[in-house]
């Protein structure tokens, strides 16, 4: 007997990512698009969905998630801007809904997820690491969610291995010249038209450097990860942060 397709709603459907997700869901044999909504639309059509995919805005996503969880809908979230405080609130909301799953992934591209994992593996061997993230100039948030997640993974790997961040002799600095510090990892953000989403993780050691680079050249690069997220979230209760957990990396 064939299983019925997963009923999917999309929030942010008129945006760059949301429009791409709508097409991907329409093209997936095991998924059915039941609602494609954007800012100002009535959310009622979402109630016929099982899973809602959110690619909206960091200022909108928490209200959306509060609504989705209250209406017993699983969520796959690509929108960035999640602080530890936001994640704690979501864990609290989900504690009352033990059957529900929320998957938040700062990057759904397979290569980006692998690059982050490789960076975490490398981190214990190099005390010095910096991140350069490069995106299109219509992006609202800096640093990117991917860069912040990568920095946290590097910091966690360092802490586990007992590696302290490498020395930095900077004593005089134009504001921002050394980038933002995310858990002691310097992150530099570039915004240019023509770019999509790119990240370089640079490690420095004795007489050598290691560079790990990933490039999303088209928003279709995120779609296999989004569709996988939809398939997996229905049987993954609680909060999952990072596609690496779904891929078992
Ligand atoms: N996780 C990933 O792999 C990944 C990939 C690309 C982009 N992103 C993130 O996704 C988000 C969206 O990126 P984008 O480039 O598509 O932006 P975009 O501005 O092109 O699209 C966002 C859309 O959301 C809509 N929107 C805003 N508030 C809303 C609300 N309350 N309800 C419904 N719709 C609402 C906007 O009108 C717009 O159409 C950003 O946070 C971006 O960083 C994540
Ligand atoms: O286009 C964007 O905006 C992207 N945002 C994510 C991030 O902030 O890391 C992922 C890549 C594209």
mmCIF file of C-alpha atoms and ligand atoms in Angstrom:
data_model
loop_
_atom_site.group_PDB
_atom_site.id
_atom_site.type_symbol
_atom_site.label_atom_id
_atom_site.label_comp_id
_atom_site.label_asym_id
_atom_site.label_seq_id
_atom_site.Cartn_x
_atom_site.Cartn_y
_atom_site.Cartn_z
ATOM 1 C CA UNK A 1 0.000 0.000 0.000
ATOM 2 C CA UNK A 2 1.408 3.447 -0.916
ATOM 3 C CA UNK A 3 1.636 5.980 1.927
ATOM 4 C CA UNK A 4 -0.205 9.292 1.581
ATOM 5 C CA UNK A 5 2.025 12.273 0.872
ATOM 6 C CA UNK A 6 3.098 14.550 3.734
ATOM 7 C CA UNK A 7 0.919 17.682 3.718
ATOM 8 C CA UNK A 8 3.231 20.722 3.666
ATOM 9 C CA UNK A 9 2.625 24.444 4.205
ATOM 10 C CA UNK A 10 5.178 27.146 3.362
ATOM 11 C CA UNK A 11 5.598 30.475 5.178
ATOM 12 C CA UNK A 12 7.511 33.154 3.293
ATOM 13 C CA UNK A 13 6.255 31.657 0.022
ATOM 14 C CA UNK A 14 6.797 34.836 -2.016
ATOM 15 C CA UNK A 15 10.419 35.225 -0.860
ATOM 16 C CA UNK A 16 13.611 33.975 -2.543
ATOM 17 C CA UNK A 17 13.781 30.774 -0.491
ATOM 18 C CA UNK A 18 10.046 30.242 0.068
ATOM 19 C CA UNK A 19 9.302 30.369 -3.681
ATOM 20 C CA UNK A 20 12.045 27.787 -4.294
ATOM 21 C CA UNK A 21 10.637 25.551 -1.537
ATOM 22 C CA UNK A 22 7.137 25.762 -3.067
ATOM 23 C CA UNK A 23 8.523 24.411 -6.373
ATOM 24 C CA UNK A 24 10.556 21.705 -4.622
ATOM 25 C CA UNK A 25 7.567 20.466 -2.597
ATOM 26 C CA UNK A 26 5.386 20.482 -5.723
ATOM 27 C CA UNK A 27 8.026 18.329 -7.431
ATOM 28 C CA UNK A 28 8.383 15.821 -4.567
ATOM 29 C CA UNK A 29 6.311 12.655 -5.035
ATOM 30 C CA UNK A 30 6.007 12.052 -1.277
ATOM 31 C CA UNK A 31 4.871 15.614 -0.389
ATOM 32 C CA UNK A 32 1.783 17.692 -1.134
ATOM 33 C CA UNK A 33 1.700 21.496 -0.964
ATOM 34 C CA UNK A 34 -1.442 22.558 0.919
ATOM 35 C CA UNK A 35 -0.664 26.224 1.696
ATOM 36 C CA UNK A 36 1.810 28.821 0.402
ATOM 37 C CA UNK A 37 1.538 31.970 2.531
ATOM 38 C CA UNK A 38 3.423 35.188 3.034
ATOM 39 C CA UNK A 39 3.290 38.253 5.293
ATOM 40 C CA UNK A 40 -0.230 39.500 5.969
ATOM 41 C CA UNK A 41 -1.951 36.276 4.794
ATOM 42 C CA UNK A 42 -4.484 34.482 6.989
ATOM 43 C CA UNK A 43 -2.759 31.451 8.564
ATOM 44 C CA UNK A 44 -5.968 29.320 8.590
ATOM 45 C CA UNK A 45 -4.986 27.267 5.473
ATOM 46 C CA UNK A 46 -1.938 26.002 7.414
ATOM 47 C CA UNK A 47 -4.244 23.995 9.671
ATOM 48 C CA UNK A 48 -4.602 21.339 6.957
ATOM 49 C CA UNK A 49 -0.792 20.830 6.891
ATOM 50 C CA UNK A 50 1.279 18.318 8.886
ATOM 51 C CA UNK A 51 4.579 20.168 8.449
ATOM 52 C CA UNK A 52 5.159 23.890 7.879
ATOM 53 C CA UNK A 53 8.409 25.166 6.364
ATOM 54 C CA UNK A 54 9.413 28.688 7.489
ATOM 55 C CA UNK A 55 11.766 30.892 5.460
ATOM 56 C CA UNK A 56 10.655 34.342 6.613
ATOM 57 C CA UNK A 57 12.597 36.864 8.693
ATOM 58 C CA UNK A 58 14.410 36.739 12.041
ATOM 59 C CA UNK A 59 11.867 39.279 13.407
ATOM 60 C CA UNK A 60 8.869 37.143 12.354
ATOM 61 C CA UNK A 61 9.932 33.562 12.957
ATOM 62 C CA UNK A 62 9.290 33.311 16.722
ATOM 63 C CA UNK A 63 5.663 34.480 16.410
ATOM 64 C CA UNK A 64 5.213 32.005 13.551
ATOM 65 C CA UNK A 65 6.621 29.153 15.634
ATOM 66 C CA UNK A 66 4.462 30.022 18.647
ATOM 67 C CA UNK A 67 1.409 29.795 16.335
ATOM 68 C CA UNK A 68 2.527 26.540 14.693
ATOM 69 C CA UNK A 69 3.277 24.804 17.991
ATOM 70 C CA UNK A 70 -0.050 25.993 19.468
ATOM 71 C CA UNK A 71 -1.774 24.454 16.416
ATOM 72 C CA UNK A 72 0.098 21.100 16.705
ATOM 73 C CA UNK A 73 2.060 21.546 13.474
ATOM 74 C CA UNK A 74 5.592 20.211 12.950
ATOM 75 C CA UNK A 75 8.015 22.867 11.696
ATOM 76 C CA UNK A 76 11.097 22.919 9.480
ATOM 77 C CA UNK A 77 12.829 26.258 9.889
ATOM 78 C CA UNK A 78 15.494 27.801 7.673
ATOM 79 C CA UNK A 79 15.042 31.332 8.951
ATOM 80 C CA UNK A 80 18.105 32.511 10.853
ATOM 81 C CA UNK A 81 18.571 34.631 13.978
ATOM 82 C CA UNK A 82 18.175 32.029 16.764
ATOM 83 C CA UNK A 83 19.720 33.001 20.106
ATOM 84 C CA UNK A 84 20.080 30.583 23.032
ATOM 85 C CA UNK A 85 17.168 32.464 24.662
ATOM 86 C CA UNK A 86 14.915 31.744 21.659
ATOM 87 C CA UNK A 87 15.890 28.053 21.670
ATOM 88 C CA UNK A 88 15.134 27.812 25.399
ATOM 89 C CA UNK A 89 11.655 29.259 24.833
ATOM 90 C CA UNK A 90 10.999 26.741 22.041
ATOM 91 C CA UNK A 91 12.130 23.812 24.206
ATOM 92 C CA UNK A 92 9.676 25.031 26.854
ATOM 93 C CA UNK A 93 6.778 25.233 24.367
ATOM 94 C CA UNK A 94 7.606 21.776 22.982
ATOM 95 C CA UNK A 95 7.743 20.235 26.465
ATOM 96 C CA UNK A 96 3.933 20.549 26.510
ATOM 97 C CA UNK A 97 3.616 18.891 23.062
ATOM 98 C CA UNK A 98 5.705 15.703 23.271
ATOM 99 C CA UNK A 99 4.601 14.450 19.837
ATOM 100 C CA UNK A 100 5.713 17.599 17.954
ATOM 101 C CA UNK A 101 9.002 18.164 16.143
ATOM 102 C CA UNK A 102 10.755 21.414 15.225
ATOM 103 C CA UNK A 103 13.889 21.258 13.075
ATOM 104 C CA UNK A 104 15.928 24.443 12.805
ATOM 105 C CA UNK A 105 18.833 24.361 10.371
ATOM 106 C CA UNK A 106 20.945 27.435 9.703
ATOM 107 C CA UNK A 107 21.959 25.852 6.404
ATOM 108 C CA UNK A 108 20.199 23.077 4.451
ATOM 109 C CA UNK A 109 22.912 22.638 1.777
ATOM 110 C CA UNK A 110 24.683 19.283 2.150
ATOM 111 C CA UNK A 111 28.114 20.784 1.422
ATOM 112 C CA UNK A 112 27.655 23.509 4.037
ATOM 113 C CA UNK A 113 26.687 20.919 6.665
ATOM 114 C CA UNK A 114 29.742 18.829 5.764
ATOM 115 C CA UNK A 115 31.990 21.926 5.856
ATOM 116 C CA UNK A 116 30.794 22.689 9.398
ATOM 117 C CA UNK A 117 31.425 19.100 10.481
ATOM 118 C CA UNK A 118 34.916 19.117 8.906
ATOM 119 C CA UNK A 119 35.625 22.402 10.713
ATOM 120 C CA UNK A 120 34.598 20.871 14.032
ATOM 121 C CA UNK A 121 36.926 17.918 13.336
ATOM 122 C CA UNK A 122 39.827 20.240 12.501
ATOM 123 C CA UNK A 123 39.276 22.613 15.432
ATOM 124 C CA UNK A 124 41.160 20.626 18.060
ATOM 125 C CA UNK A 125 44.310 20.574 15.909
ATOM 126 C CA UNK A 126 44.479 24.357 15.331
ATOM 127 C CA UNK A 127 44.284 26.981 18.069
ATOM 128 C CA UNK A 128 43.622 29.734 15.506
ATOM 129 C CA UNK A 129 40.457 29.781 13.411
ATOM 130 C CA UNK A 130 38.575 32.546 11.618
ATOM 131 C CA UNK A 131 35.448 32.514 9.441
ATOM 132 C CA UNK A 132 34.653 34.597 6.373
ATOM 133 C CA UNK A 133 31.032 34.400 5.243
ATOM 134 C CA UNK A 134 29.920 35.997 1.976
ATOM 135 C CA UNK A 135 26.282 36.590 0.991
ATOM 136 C CA UNK A 136 24.034 38.599 -1.356
ATOM 137 C CA UNK A 137 23.473 42.192 -0.275
ATOM 138 C CA UNK A 138 19.739 41.728 0.504
ATOM 139 C CA UNK A 139 20.470 39.597 3.553
ATOM 140 C CA UNK A 140 19.067 41.060 6.806
ATOM 141 C CA UNK A 141 21.320 39.431 9.409
ATOM 142 C CA UNK A 142 25.072 39.424 10.039
ATOM 143 C CA UNK A 143 26.903 37.282 10.773
ATOM 144 C CA UNK A 144 25.068 34.546 8.876
ATOM 145 C CA UNK A 145 23.328 31.809 10.844
ATOM 146 C CA UNK A 146 25.722 29.321 9.258
ATOM 147 C CA UNK A 147 28.799 31.246 10.401
ATOM 148 C CA UNK A 148 27.439 31.586 13.950
ATOM 149 C CA UNK A 149 26.644 27.840 14.038
ATOM 150 C CA UNK A 150 30.106 26.993 12.665
ATOM 151 C CA UNK A 151 31.745 29.188 15.318
ATOM 152 C CA UNK A 152 29.758 27.455 18.059
ATOM 153 C CA UNK A 153 30.762 24.023 16.718
ATOM 154 C CA UNK A 154 34.440 25.089 16.667
ATOM 155 C CA UNK A 155 34.116 26.467 20.226
ATOM 156 C CA UNK A 156 32.488 23.229 21.449
ATOM 157 C CA UNK A 157 35.218 21.091 19.831
ATOM 158 C CA UNK A 158 37.898 23.320 21.382
ATOM 159 C CA UNK A 159 36.283 23.097 24.807
ATOM 160 C CA UNK A 160 36.013 19.292 24.577
ATOM 161 C CA UNK A 161 39.700 18.999 23.571
ATOM 162 C CA UNK A 162 40.877 21.643 26.063
ATOM 163 C CA UNK A 163 42.311 23.846 23.279
ATOM 164 C CA UNK A 164 42.416 27.570 24.064
ATOM 165 C CA UNK A 165 41.942 30.094 21.219
ATOM 166 C CA UNK A 166 45.265 31.088 19.612
ATOM 167 C CA UNK A 167 47.142 34.293 20.452
ATOM 168 C CA UNK A 168 46.228 37.545 18.661
ATOM 169 C CA UNK A 169 48.693 40.425 18.876
ATOM 170 C CA UNK A 170 46.208 43.130 17.790
ATOM 171 C CA UNK A 171 46.491 46.123 20.093
ATOM 172 C CA UNK A 172 45.287 48.857 17.769
ATOM 173 C CA UNK A 173 42.176 48.357 15.677
ATOM 174 C CA UNK A 174 39.695 50.307 13.565
ATOM 175 C CA UNK A 175 36.276 49.271 14.941
ATOM 176 C CA UNK A 176 35.204 45.999 13.323
ATOM 177 C CA UNK A 177 38.489 45.367 11.493
ATOM 178 C CA UNK A 178 38.892 41.998 13.255
ATOM 179 C CA UNK A 179 35.237 41.094 12.631
ATOM 180 C CA UNK A 180 32.689 39.942 15.192
ATOM 181 C CA UNK A 181 33.687 37.538 17.952
ATOM 182 C CA UNK A 182 31.340 34.547 18.237
ATOM 183 C CA UNK A 183 32.489 32.381 21.155
ATOM 184 C CA UNK A 184 36.066 33.633 20.578
ATOM 185 C CA UNK A 185 36.014 32.854 16.849
ATOM 186 C CA UNK A 186 36.429 35.925 14.602
ATOM 187 C CA UNK A 187 33.709 36.119 11.934
ATOM 188 C CA UNK A 188 33.928 38.472 8.935
ATOM 189 C CA UNK A 189 30.797 39.220 6.871
ATOM 190 C CA UNK A 190 30.876 40.267 3.202
ATOM 191 C CA UNK A 191 27.716 41.467 1.388
ATOM 192 C CA UNK A 192 27.787 41.812 -2.417
ATOM 193 C CA UNK A 193 25.231 41.594 -5.231
ATOM 194 C CA UNK A 194 25.934 38.518 -7.358
ATOM 195 C CA UNK A 195 26.696 36.287 -4.372
ATOM 196 C CA UNK A 196 24.293 33.636 -3.013
ATOM 197 C CA UNK A 197 25.775 31.997 0.135
ATOM 198 C CA UNK A 198 29.448 31.193 0.721
ATOM 199 C CA UNK A 199 31.627 30.369 3.714
ATOM 200 C CA UNK A 200 35.338 29.941 4.306
ATOM 201 C CA UNK A 201 36.669 28.515 7.547
ATOM 202 C CA UNK A 202 40.393 29.224 7.932
ATOM 203 C CA UNK A 203 42.697 27.467 10.372
ATOM 204 C CA UNK A 204 46.296 28.463 11.027
ATOM 205 C CA UNK A 205 49.074 26.360 12.560
ATOM 206 C CA UNK A 206 52.857 26.083 12.580
ATOM 207 C CA UNK A 207 53.953 26.861 9.004
ATOM 208 C CA UNK A 208 50.577 25.910 7.444
ATOM 209 C CA UNK A 209 46.974 26.920 6.947
ATOM 210 C CA UNK A 210 43.878 24.864 6.210
ATOM 211 C CA UNK A 211 40.911 26.404 4.353
ATOM 212 C CA UNK A 212 37.504 24.744 4.142
ATOM 213 C CA UNK A 213 35.183 26.472 1.658
ATOM 214 C CA UNK A 214 31.603 25.918 0.607
ATOM 215 C CA UNK A 215 29.636 27.765 -2.104
ATOM 216 C CA UNK A 216 25.894 27.712 -2.691
ATOM 217 C CA UNK A 217 25.644 28.952 -6.274
ATOM 218 C CA UNK A 218 21.862 28.585 -6.500
ATOM 219 C CA UNK A 219 19.028 28.326 -3.951
ATOM 220 C CA UNK A 220 18.176 24.863 -5.321
ATOM 221 C CA UNK A 221 21.250 23.714 -3.330
ATOM 222 C CA UNK A 222 19.151 23.962 -0.150
ATOM 223 C CA UNK A 223 16.194 21.923 -1.436
ATOM 224 C CA UNK A 224 17.304 18.294 -0.869
ATOM 225 C CA UNK A 225 17.986 19.235 2.765
ATOM 226 C CA UNK A 226 14.621 20.972 3.174
ATOM 227 C CA UNK A 227 12.721 17.986 1.708
ATOM 228 C CA UNK A 228 14.713 15.624 3.939
ATOM 229 C CA UNK A 229 13.857 17.855 6.912
ATOM 230 C CA UNK A 230 10.128 17.596 6.098
ATOM 231 C CA UNK A 231 10.368 13.791 5.888
ATOM 232 C CA UNK A 232 12.298 13.426 9.129
ATOM 233 C CA UNK A 233 10.623 16.001 11.401
ATOM 234 C CA UNK A 234 7.348 14.049 11.595
ATOM 235 C CA UNK A 235 9.129 11.263 13.500
ATOM 236 C CA UNK A 236 11.617 13.457 15.398
ATOM 237 C CA UNK A 237 9.874 14.950 18.446
ATOM 238 C CA UNK A 238 11.405 17.895 20.299
ATOM 239 C CA UNK A 239 13.811 20.542 19.076
ATOM 240 C CA UNK A 240 16.602 19.611 16.650
ATOM 241 C CA UNK A 241 19.160 22.278 15.746
ATOM 242 C CA UNK A 242 21.325 21.553 12.707
ATOM 243 C CA UNK A 243 20.806 19.224 9.741
ATOM 244 C CA UNK A 244 23.955 17.339 10.808
ATOM 245 C CA UNK A 245 21.800 15.618 13.447
ATOM 246 C CA UNK A 246 19.345 14.363 10.813
ATOM 247 C CA UNK A 247 22.192 13.194 8.564
ATOM 248 C CA UNK A 248 23.852 11.455 11.551
ATOM 249 C CA UNK A 249 27.150 13.231 10.826
HETATM 250 N N1 LIG B 1 18.728 27.601 6.393
HETATM 251 C C1 LIG B 1 19.082 27.798 5.132
HETATM 252 O O1 LIG B 1 19.587 26.891 4.446
HETATM 253 C C2 LIG B 1 18.834 29.152 4.526
HETATM 254 C C3 LIG B 1 19.069 29.391 3.169
HETATM 255 C C4 LIG B 1 18.750 30.630 2.653
HETATM 256 C C5 LIG B 1 18.184 31.600 3.465
HETATM 257 N N2 LIG B 1 17.981 31.341 4.774
HETATM 258 C C6 LIG B 1 17.314 32.285 5.663
HETATM 259 O O2 LIG B 1 15.928 32.290 5.333
HETATM 260 C C7 LIG B 1 15.365 33.571 5.629
HETATM 261 C C8 LIG B 1 14.657 34.096 4.394
HETATM 262 O O3 LIG B 1 15.595 34.331 3.361
HETATM 263 P P1 LIG B 1 15.131 34.834 1.909
HETATM 264 O O4 LIG B 1 16.371 35.147 1.167
HETATM 265 O O5 LIG B 1 14.150 33.886 1.331
HETATM 266 O O6 LIG B 1 14.380 36.197 2.303
HETATM 267 P P2 LIG B 1 13.271 36.976 1.466
HETATM 268 O O7 LIG B 1 13.237 38.353 2.039
HETATM 269 O O8 LIG B 1 13.473 36.809 0.010
HETATM 270 O O9 LIG B 1 11.907 36.214 1.836
HETATM 271 C C9 LIG B 1 11.279 36.262 3.084
HETATM 272 C C10 LIG B 1 9.776 36.235 2.842
HETATM 273 O O10 LIG B 1 9.141 36.085 4.110
HETATM 274 C C11 LIG B 1 8.001 36.927 4.101
HETATM 275 N N3 LIG B 1 7.586 37.168 5.483
HETATM 276 C C12 LIG B 1 8.078 38.071 6.364
HETATM 277 N N4 LIG B 1 7.403 37.987 7.522
HETATM 278 C C13 LIG B 1 6.488 36.995 7.383
HETATM 279 C C14 LIG B 1 5.516 36.418 8.239
HETATM 280 N N5 LIG B 1 5.324 36.861 9.489
HETATM 281 N N6 LIG B 1 4.763 35.399 7.782
HETATM 282 C C15 LIG B 1 4.908 34.952 6.515
HETATM 283 N N7 LIG B 1 5.810 35.463 5.642
HETATM 284 C C16 LIG B 1 6.596 36.469 6.084
HETATM 285 C C17 LIG B 1 8.439 38.174 3.331
HETATM 286 O O11 LIG B 1 7.335 38.940 2.867
HETATM 287 C C18 LIG B 1 9.234 37.542 2.200
HETATM 288 O O12 LIG B 1 8.426 37.236 1.087
HETATM 289 C C19 LIG B 1 16.523 34.423 6.130
HETATM 290 O O13 LIG B 1 16.556 34.389 7.544
HETATM 291 C C20 LIG B 1 17.741 33.723 5.562
HETATM 292 O O14 LIG B 1 18.906 33.951 6.311
HETATM 293 C C21 LIG B 1 18.309 30.152 5.314
HETATM 294 O O1 LIG B 2 20.551 33.932 1.838
HETATM 295 C C1 LIG B 2 20.611 33.852 3.073
HETATM 296 O O2 LIG B 2 20.178 34.755 3.821
HETATM 297 C C2 LIG B 2 21.209 32.654 3.703
HETATM 298 N N1 LIG B 2 21.146 32.540 4.988
HETATM 299 C C3 LIG B 2 21.607 31.442 5.749
HETATM 300 C C4 LIG B 2 22.566 31.906 6.827
HETATM 301 O O3 LIG B 2 22.366 32.998 7.393
HETATM 302 O O4 LIG B 2 23.501 31.178 7.150
HETATM 303 C C5 LIG B 2 22.097 30.269 4.952
HETATM 304 C C6 LIG B 2 22.642 30.604 3.633
HETATM 305 C C7 LIG B 2 21.780 31.596 2.853
#
